[in-house]
Short mmCIF file of C-alpha atoms in Angstrom, two decimals:
data_model
loop_
_atom_site.label_atom_id
_atom_site.label_comp_id
_atom_site.label_asym_id
_atom_site.label_seq_id
_atom_site.Cartn_x
_atom_site.Cartn_y
_atom_site.Cartn_z
CA MET A 1 109.25 103.02 74.31
CA SER A 2 108.89 99.48 72.97
CA GLU A 3 105.98 97.30 73.70
CA PRO A 4 105.88 95.91 77.34
CA ILE A 5 106.38 92.18 77.86
CA ALA A 6 103.03 92.20 79.87
CA ARG A 7 100.52 94.47 81.57
CA PRO A 8 99.60 93.33 84.82
CA SER A 9 96.78 94.95 86.36
CA ALA A 10 97.54 94.19 89.95
CA LEU A 11 99.64 91.85 92.31
CA ALA A 12 98.63 88.37 92.63
CA HIS A 13 100.30 87.81 95.93
CA VAL A 14 103.33 88.57 98.00
CA ARG A 15 105.00 85.95 100.30
CA VAL A 16 107.75 86.81 102.47
CA THR A 17 110.61 84.53 104.28
CA VAL A 18 110.38 84.06 107.80
CA THR A 19 112.27 82.05 110.30
CA ASP A 20 109.73 81.00 112.64
CA ILE A 21 106.29 79.95 111.16
CA ALA A 22 104.31 79.54 114.28
CA ARG A 23 105.86 83.07 115.74
CA SER A 24 105.27 84.60 112.29
CA LYS A 25 101.75 83.30 111.76
CA ALA A 26 100.62 84.42 115.28
CA PHE A 27 101.62 87.95 114.72
CA TYR A 28 99.84 88.02 111.43
CA GLN A 29 96.67 86.73 112.74
CA GLN A 30 96.64 89.37 115.39
CA LEU A 31 97.77 92.31 112.64
CA LEU A 32 95.28 91.33 110.09
CA GLY A 33 92.73 90.01 112.35
CA SER A 34 92.09 86.83 110.33
CA ASP A 35 93.14 83.34 110.20
CA PRO A 36 94.82 81.84 107.00
CA VAL A 37 92.94 80.59 104.16
CA ILE A 38 95.72 78.07 103.34
CA ASP A 39 97.70 76.60 106.11
CA PHE A 40 100.34 73.97 106.10
CA SER A 41 102.18 75.21 108.82
CA ASP A 42 101.34 72.30 111.16
CA GLN A 43 103.27 70.15 108.79
CA VAL A 44 106.47 72.16 108.62
CA ASP A 45 109.07 69.89 110.31
CA GLU A 46 107.39 66.70 108.29
CA PRO A 47 110.21 65.53 105.89
CA GLY A 48 110.26 67.36 102.69
CA VAL A 49 107.58 69.86 103.31
CA ARG A 50 110.02 73.02 103.35
CA GLU A 51 110.80 72.02 99.82
CA ASP A 52 107.27 71.11 98.59
CA ARG A 53 105.72 74.12 96.82
CA THR A 54 102.04 72.14 96.86
CA LYS A 55 102.38 72.39 100.67
CA PHE A 56 103.40 76.04 100.54
CA TYR A 57 106.69 74.98 101.88
CA GLY A 58 105.18 74.63 105.53
CA GLY A 59 103.66 78.19 105.27
CA CYS A 60 100.51 79.71 105.32
CA VAL A 61 98.49 82.30 103.33
CA PHE A 62 96.41 85.19 104.34
CA GLN A 63 93.23 86.55 102.15
CA LEU A 64 93.55 90.23 101.46
CA GLY A 65 90.58 91.27 99.40
CA ASP A 66 91.41 90.06 95.84
CA GLN A 67 95.16 89.27 96.71
CA VAL A 68 96.66 87.09 99.09
CA PHE A 69 99.86 87.41 101.48
CA GLY A 70 101.99 84.53 102.48
CA LEU A 71 104.55 83.03 104.60
CA ARG A 72 107.30 80.70 103.85
CA PRO A 73 109.32 79.58 106.84
CA VAL A 74 112.48 78.27 105.46
CA ALA A 75 115.10 81.18 106.77
CA PRO A 76 117.30 80.01 109.46
CA ALA A 77 116.62 80.75 112.85
CA GLY A 78 118.59 84.23 114.04
CA GLN A 79 118.36 85.61 110.78
CA ARG A 80 117.13 89.07 110.45
CA PHE A 81 115.66 91.24 107.36
CA ASP A 82 117.59 93.86 106.00
CA SER A 83 115.98 96.35 103.84
CA GLU A 84 119.16 97.50 102.26
CA ARG A 85 120.02 94.16 100.59
CA VAL A 86 118.63 93.00 97.19
CA GLY A 87 114.83 92.13 97.22
CA LEU A 88 111.93 93.31 99.61
CA ASP A 89 112.23 96.68 100.87
CA HIS A 90 108.70 96.70 102.81
CA VAL A 91 105.36 95.37 102.27
CA SER A 92 102.43 98.05 102.44
CA PHE A 93 98.84 97.23 103.20
CA VAL A 94 96.17 99.58 102.04
CA LEU A 95 93.65 100.92 104.63
CA GLY A 96 90.54 102.90 104.02
CA SER A 97 91.10 106.03 105.60
CA VAL A 98 93.61 108.12 108.09
CA ASP A 99 91.11 107.28 110.78
CA GLU A 100 91.72 103.78 110.32
CA LEU A 101 95.43 104.14 110.51
CA HIS A 102 95.01 106.11 113.99
CA GLN A 103 92.60 103.28 115.03
CA ALA A 104 95.40 100.57 113.87
CA ALA A 105 98.01 102.67 116.12
CA THR A 106 95.59 102.57 118.99
CA ARG A 107 95.40 98.61 118.56
CA LEU A 108 98.76 98.17 118.31
CA ASP A 109 99.53 100.21 121.35
CA ALA A 110 96.87 97.92 123.19
CA ALA A 111 98.55 94.97 121.93
CA GLY A 112 102.06 96.06 123.20
CA ILE A 113 103.41 96.12 119.78
CA GLU A 114 105.79 98.94 118.92
CA HIS A 115 105.39 101.21 115.74
CA GLY A 116 105.89 104.29 113.95
CA GLU A 117 103.91 107.15 114.09
CA VAL A 118 101.07 107.95 111.83
CA THR A 119 103.00 110.01 109.32
CA GLU A 120 101.81 112.01 106.14
CA LEU A 121 104.10 111.91 103.15
CA GLY A 122 103.59 115.30 101.80
CA ASP A 123 103.18 115.24 98.14
CA ALA A 124 102.85 111.60 97.70
CA GLY A 125 99.22 111.80 98.66
CA MET A 126 99.42 109.26 101.22
CA THR A 127 99.66 108.66 105.19
CA ILE A 128 101.44 105.63 106.67
CA LEU A 129 101.97 103.84 109.88
CA SER A 130 104.83 101.56 110.19
CA VAL A 131 105.49 98.35 112.14
CA GLN A 132 107.94 95.64 111.99
CA ASP A 133 107.08 91.77 112.09
CA PRO A 134 108.94 89.52 114.22
CA ASP A 135 111.75 88.85 111.59
CA ASP A 136 112.03 92.85 111.37
CA ILE A 137 110.35 93.08 108.00
CA ASN A 138 108.82 96.53 107.94
CA LEU A 139 105.23 96.67 107.21
CA GLU A 140 103.58 99.65 106.38
CA PHE A 141 99.34 100.64 106.66
CA ALA A 142 98.78 103.15 104.16
CA ALA A 143 95.73 105.39 103.34
CA VAL A 144 95.55 107.70 100.29
CA ARG A 145 94.26 111.29 101.13
#
């Protein structure tokens, strides 16, 4: 094998494209239990903001430990995510234990948010809990066993 072009040690950030920034921001605030650390969503309808990278395209960014997760509101209204097209399949967030996955499932139930079952992935050494965001992007909470 040849020398790699680079040796990343982690992901710097993940940003997903959404159709409705207010709806998605509220969903992720509830899901992650925090407010964005960068937020230009109140400017999303101002001229040029959706094209301005310095204003994060009218989106917002959530801090997750040493990494960040962002929302970019440039998808046309009514468009839905499709994990079987080129690009993103799902986003997985790490939780500290399987017990935390069960607690998250209980909180999703209380919030009326539909979700999958807490599922052990056999030889993969992890357990997951899946939920769809408002644009049908598959999100996964994962705990390593």
